[in-house]
XYZ file of C-alpha atoms in Angstrom:
316
model
C -114.897 2.846 26.410
C -117.179 4.557 28.925
C -114.935 7.394 30.077
C -111.665 9.036 29.183
C -109.699 10.760 31.933
C -107.109 13.280 30.776
C -104.617 14.010 33.538
C -102.787 17.303 33.046
C -101.118 17.706 36.439
C -102.029 20.048 39.257
C -102.266 19.668 43.017
C -104.529 16.619 42.828
C -101.626 14.587 41.421
C -98.717 16.204 43.250
C -96.240 14.952 45.845
C -93.820 16.733 48.158
C -90.335 17.451 46.863
C -87.441 19.412 48.419
C -88.662 22.451 46.458
C -92.330 22.026 47.340
C -95.229 20.214 45.706
C -94.685 19.054 42.124
C -96.625 16.804 39.702
C -95.970 13.074 40.114
C -97.073 10.431 37.630
C -99.217 7.545 38.821
C -101.185 9.103 41.686
C -104.379 9.829 39.763
C -104.150 6.504 37.954
C -103.847 4.670 41.279
C -106.918 6.417 42.678
C -108.998 5.482 39.629
C -107.854 1.867 39.988
C -108.857 1.948 43.662
C -112.338 3.244 42.827
C -112.831 0.488 40.265
C -111.465 -2.226 42.572
C -113.880 -1.191 45.325
C -116.766 -1.100 42.851
C -117.272 2.589 43.625
C -116.946 3.243 39.905
C -118.548 0.877 37.433
C -117.108 2.127 34.186
C -114.301 1.417 31.772
C -111.819 4.280 31.973
C -109.028 5.134 29.561
C -106.395 7.391 31.104
C -104.378 9.796 28.974
C -101.714 12.135 30.307
C -100.201 15.381 29.192
C -96.483 14.858 28.808
C -94.974 16.435 30.751
C -97.475 16.956 33.553
C -97.735 20.622 34.476
C -98.378 22.900 37.396
C -101.370 24.884 36.172
C -99.505 28.124 36.840
C -97.447 27.145 33.790
C -100.448 26.354 31.572
C -100.577 28.076 28.179
C -103.009 28.207 25.247
C -100.883 25.469 23.676
C -101.869 23.240 26.608
C -105.539 24.130 26.065
C -105.127 22.893 22.513
C -103.441 19.665 23.622
C -106.316 18.900 25.997
C -108.930 19.778 23.377
C -107.161 17.605 20.797
C -107.147 14.659 23.213
C -110.900 15.065 23.702
C -111.608 15.487 19.989
C -109.613 12.362 19.121
C -111.787 10.263 21.467
C -115.040 12.183 21.177
C -117.033 9.510 19.378
C -115.568 6.594 21.352
C -116.196 7.835 24.908
C -119.439 8.648 26.686
C -117.813 11.349 28.767
C -114.525 12.959 29.741
C -112.803 14.033 32.943
C -109.909 16.500 32.946
C -107.822 16.686 36.123
C -106.165 20.079 36.409
C -104.499 22.445 38.829
C -106.802 24.958 40.460
C -104.865 28.160 39.736
C -105.861 28.284 36.064
C -108.632 25.687 36.071
C -111.240 28.357 35.286
C -109.244 29.582 32.291
C -108.900 26.059 30.908
C -112.566 25.193 31.432
C -113.643 28.305 29.522
C -111.022 27.706 26.826
C -112.283 24.149 26.247
C -115.861 25.406 25.986
C -114.839 27.775 23.183
C -112.502 25.330 21.442
C -114.895 22.365 21.208
C -117.668 23.578 18.919
C -120.490 21.067 18.614
C -119.399 19.129 21.702
C -121.803 16.230 22.214
C -120.279 14.783 25.381
C -119.897 16.013 28.962
C -116.393 17.221 29.779
C -115.858 17.498 33.534
C -112.893 19.523 34.779
C -111.809 18.905 38.365
C -108.840 19.133 40.703
C -108.085 19.401 44.388
C -106.866 21.852 46.975
C -104.703 19.144 48.593
C -102.917 16.199 46.912
C -104.549 12.777 46.727
C -102.034 11.157 49.061
C -102.417 13.656 51.897
C -104.616 13.149 54.944
C -107.891 14.996 54.532
C -107.415 15.522 50.805
C -110.462 16.661 48.876
C -109.024 14.926 45.820
C -110.694 11.502 46.206
C -114.163 13.011 46.493
C -113.678 15.447 43.628
C -112.274 12.759 41.352
C -115.011 10.264 42.207
C -117.715 12.903 41.754
C -116.236 14.007 38.422
C -116.164 10.457 37.065
C -119.772 9.889 38.124
C -120.838 13.240 36.678
C -119.156 12.467 33.355
C -121.588 9.576 32.940
C -124.695 11.626 33.752
C -124.235 15.311 32.916
C -125.568 16.993 29.762
C -123.071 17.717 26.979
C -120.773 20.650 27.577
C -117.835 21.684 29.717
C -118.490 21.614 33.457
C -116.422 21.991 36.609
C -117.061 19.495 39.403
C -115.713 20.676 42.731
C -116.691 20.281 46.390
C -119.912 18.489 45.540
C -121.089 21.064 43.006
C -121.334 21.001 39.228
C -120.544 24.445 37.857
C -120.854 26.001 34.408
C -117.426 25.686 32.797
C -117.574 29.016 30.979
C -118.828 30.908 34.045
C -116.597 29.553 36.784
C -113.948 31.444 38.703
C -111.638 30.648 41.591
C -112.969 32.759 44.432
C -110.979 31.389 47.397
C -107.275 30.600 47.595
C -107.495 27.641 49.974
C -111.063 26.562 50.821
C -112.370 23.221 49.589
C -115.228 25.021 47.808
C -112.812 27.371 46.078
C -114.894 27.809 42.920
C -118.079 29.703 42.224
C -120.021 30.365 39.052
C -122.713 32.812 38.064
C -126.099 31.255 37.377
C -126.730 30.587 33.707
C -129.398 28.446 32.116
C -127.680 28.127 28.736
C -125.618 24.956 28.264
C -121.837 25.450 28.429
C -121.063 24.480 24.862
C -120.776 26.009 21.426
C -123.604 24.712 19.261
C -122.903 22.994 15.975
C -123.981 19.975 13.933
C -120.718 18.130 14.621
C -117.584 18.522 16.682
C -115.213 21.122 15.292
C -111.931 21.750 17.060
C -110.640 25.323 17.116
C -106.972 25.210 18.178
C -105.367 28.121 19.963
C -102.510 30.109 18.565
C -100.305 32.231 20.805
C -101.682 35.774 20.660
C -100.300 38.443 22.949
C -103.221 39.276 25.223
C -103.068 41.774 28.043
C -105.307 42.196 31.067
C -105.388 45.777 32.270
C -107.123 46.828 35.479
C -108.339 50.376 35.896
C -107.224 52.011 39.147
C -107.188 55.576 40.480
C -104.219 57.361 38.983
C -103.520 54.745 36.330
C -101.156 56.127 33.730
C -102.593 56.838 30.316
C -99.145 56.146 28.911
C -99.216 52.659 30.450
C -102.600 51.960 28.890
C -101.461 53.207 25.498
C -98.301 51.080 25.677
C -100.297 47.961 26.544
C -102.638 48.550 23.631
C -99.700 49.057 21.281
C -97.882 45.883 22.363
C -100.825 43.483 22.587
C -102.853 41.735 19.898
C -105.913 42.157 22.102
C -106.788 43.426 25.559
C -109.150 42.595 28.396
C -110.027 45.865 30.111
C -111.191 45.487 33.727
C -113.385 48.549 34.195
C -115.009 50.063 37.233
C -118.539 49.025 38.161
C -120.939 49.037 35.241
C -118.317 50.178 32.747
C -116.464 53.395 33.499
C -112.839 54.354 32.905
C -110.786 57.478 33.692
C -110.962 60.290 31.164
C -107.359 60.214 29.959
C -106.306 61.557 26.551
C -103.743 58.781 26.113
C -106.355 56.147 26.953
C -108.623 57.613 24.296
C -105.789 57.755 21.771
C -104.721 54.205 22.582
C -108.218 52.764 22.242
C -108.820 54.594 18.992
C -105.471 53.412 17.632
C -106.302 49.842 18.650
C -109.597 50.096 16.800
C -107.889 51.447 13.691
C -105.367 48.596 13.839
C -108.106 45.991 14.208
C -107.023 44.993 17.716
C -109.998 43.743 19.739
C -110.637 45.031 23.251
C -113.246 43.516 25.558
C -114.410 45.166 28.761
C -115.421 43.347 31.940
C -116.281 44.645 35.384
C -114.046 44.486 38.424
C -117.187 43.830 40.472
C -117.705 40.093 41.111
C -121.471 40.395 40.656
C -123.659 42.334 38.262
C -122.879 43.258 34.680
C -121.531 46.010 32.488
C -123.781 48.520 30.781
C -121.402 50.444 28.556
C -122.552 53.958 27.760
C -124.676 54.393 30.887
C -122.229 56.934 32.305
C -120.355 59.667 30.479
C -117.165 58.243 32.001
C -117.717 55.119 29.935
C -118.801 56.727 26.667
C -115.252 56.467 25.356
C -115.497 52.666 25.382
C -118.540 52.743 23.127
C -116.934 55.289 20.805
C -113.800 53.146 20.525
C -115.731 49.993 19.675
C -114.819 48.128 22.859
C -116.812 44.900 23.169
C -119.201 44.746 26.126
C -118.330 41.686 28.206
C -121.628 41.930 30.111
C -121.265 39.692 33.193
C -118.422 37.575 31.847
C -115.607 36.584 34.189
C -112.136 37.843 33.391
C -111.038 34.219 32.897
C -113.727 33.631 30.288
C -113.022 36.987 28.622
C -109.338 36.114 28.324
C -110.085 32.674 26.865
C -112.697 34.093 24.497
C -110.310 36.746 23.240
C -107.671 34.052 22.655
C -110.278 31.990 20.801
C -111.329 34.880 18.570
C -107.735 35.891 17.826
C -106.900 32.291 16.911
C -109.540 32.174 14.187
C -109.212 33.629 10.700
C -111.581 36.544 11.159
C -111.582 40.176 10.185
C -111.981 42.959 12.774
C -115.758 43.275 12.330
C -116.338 39.538 12.662
C -114.094 39.424 15.721
C -116.083 42.179 17.375
C -119.378 40.491 16.528
C -118.163 37.195 18.008
C -116.928 38.906 21.168
C -120.256 40.679 21.562
C -122.482 37.583 21.517
C -122.538 34.626 23.921
C -121.073 31.493 22.350
C -121.383 28.943 25.131
C -123.243 30.600 27.981
C -120.191 32.590 29.095
C -122.382 35.684 29.479
C -126.076 36.029 30.196
C -128.325 37.600 27.595
């Protein structure tokens, strides 16, 4: 086979229902058949579907594993892959696939649409056609194809709620894949991961409670890596370190990168062994933390893996 398309659900394959848009089987398949019939796509395409199809708001790490397993099972037989997905968590899934598929030797193109295929003015036909074409030509790795652009799968984020070009990605020259001599699938478990955003007046008790309840935490810091000087935050971070719970820091700023330890207000993060997420997106940081927590690693190895780029998710 030339290509394998894995349809997971999402707006691209939705139809109106009395309760609003919901996934409907057959829409994506019909569009692929139309492209082939009109000779706009000259490739043999196998179509696989998640069962049931999902709204991406309901996606979980278990779904990331199901998609990755479908790719791994066909890795040697197909020249490339397309994953159709809802846009709300598309960035999370793209990053998760990049971490899960170590040694990926095929292009995996994740795409979706802001409006369903059957609606007038839908961006779905173009995105789907572009993704199928890109899957035949792109270098190995996980990519997002959207609004005429191919974006780094481990660097992408949804930056607009409704525009056709809803996704952006930081520039990165490194390929979006985990290197390895052969494909190795790393399935996801179901760790409890929190995302905590620093804000003026944030309660130290809240931070400490989150650190106690979670297996790992993404800490969205100010600017280049500062946090409020709260005794309970310090105690919570130190307790997390003692318990072997990984914490990774990312910036709330959409551009630039962290530089932990530059300011006294961020020294606590260095002292507590918080991993520096550099210029990683929060979506990639969440997926990476899930990846690390799903592997059989000790605390030191987890920290080392969090601190180094695996698939271009952070610049050097």
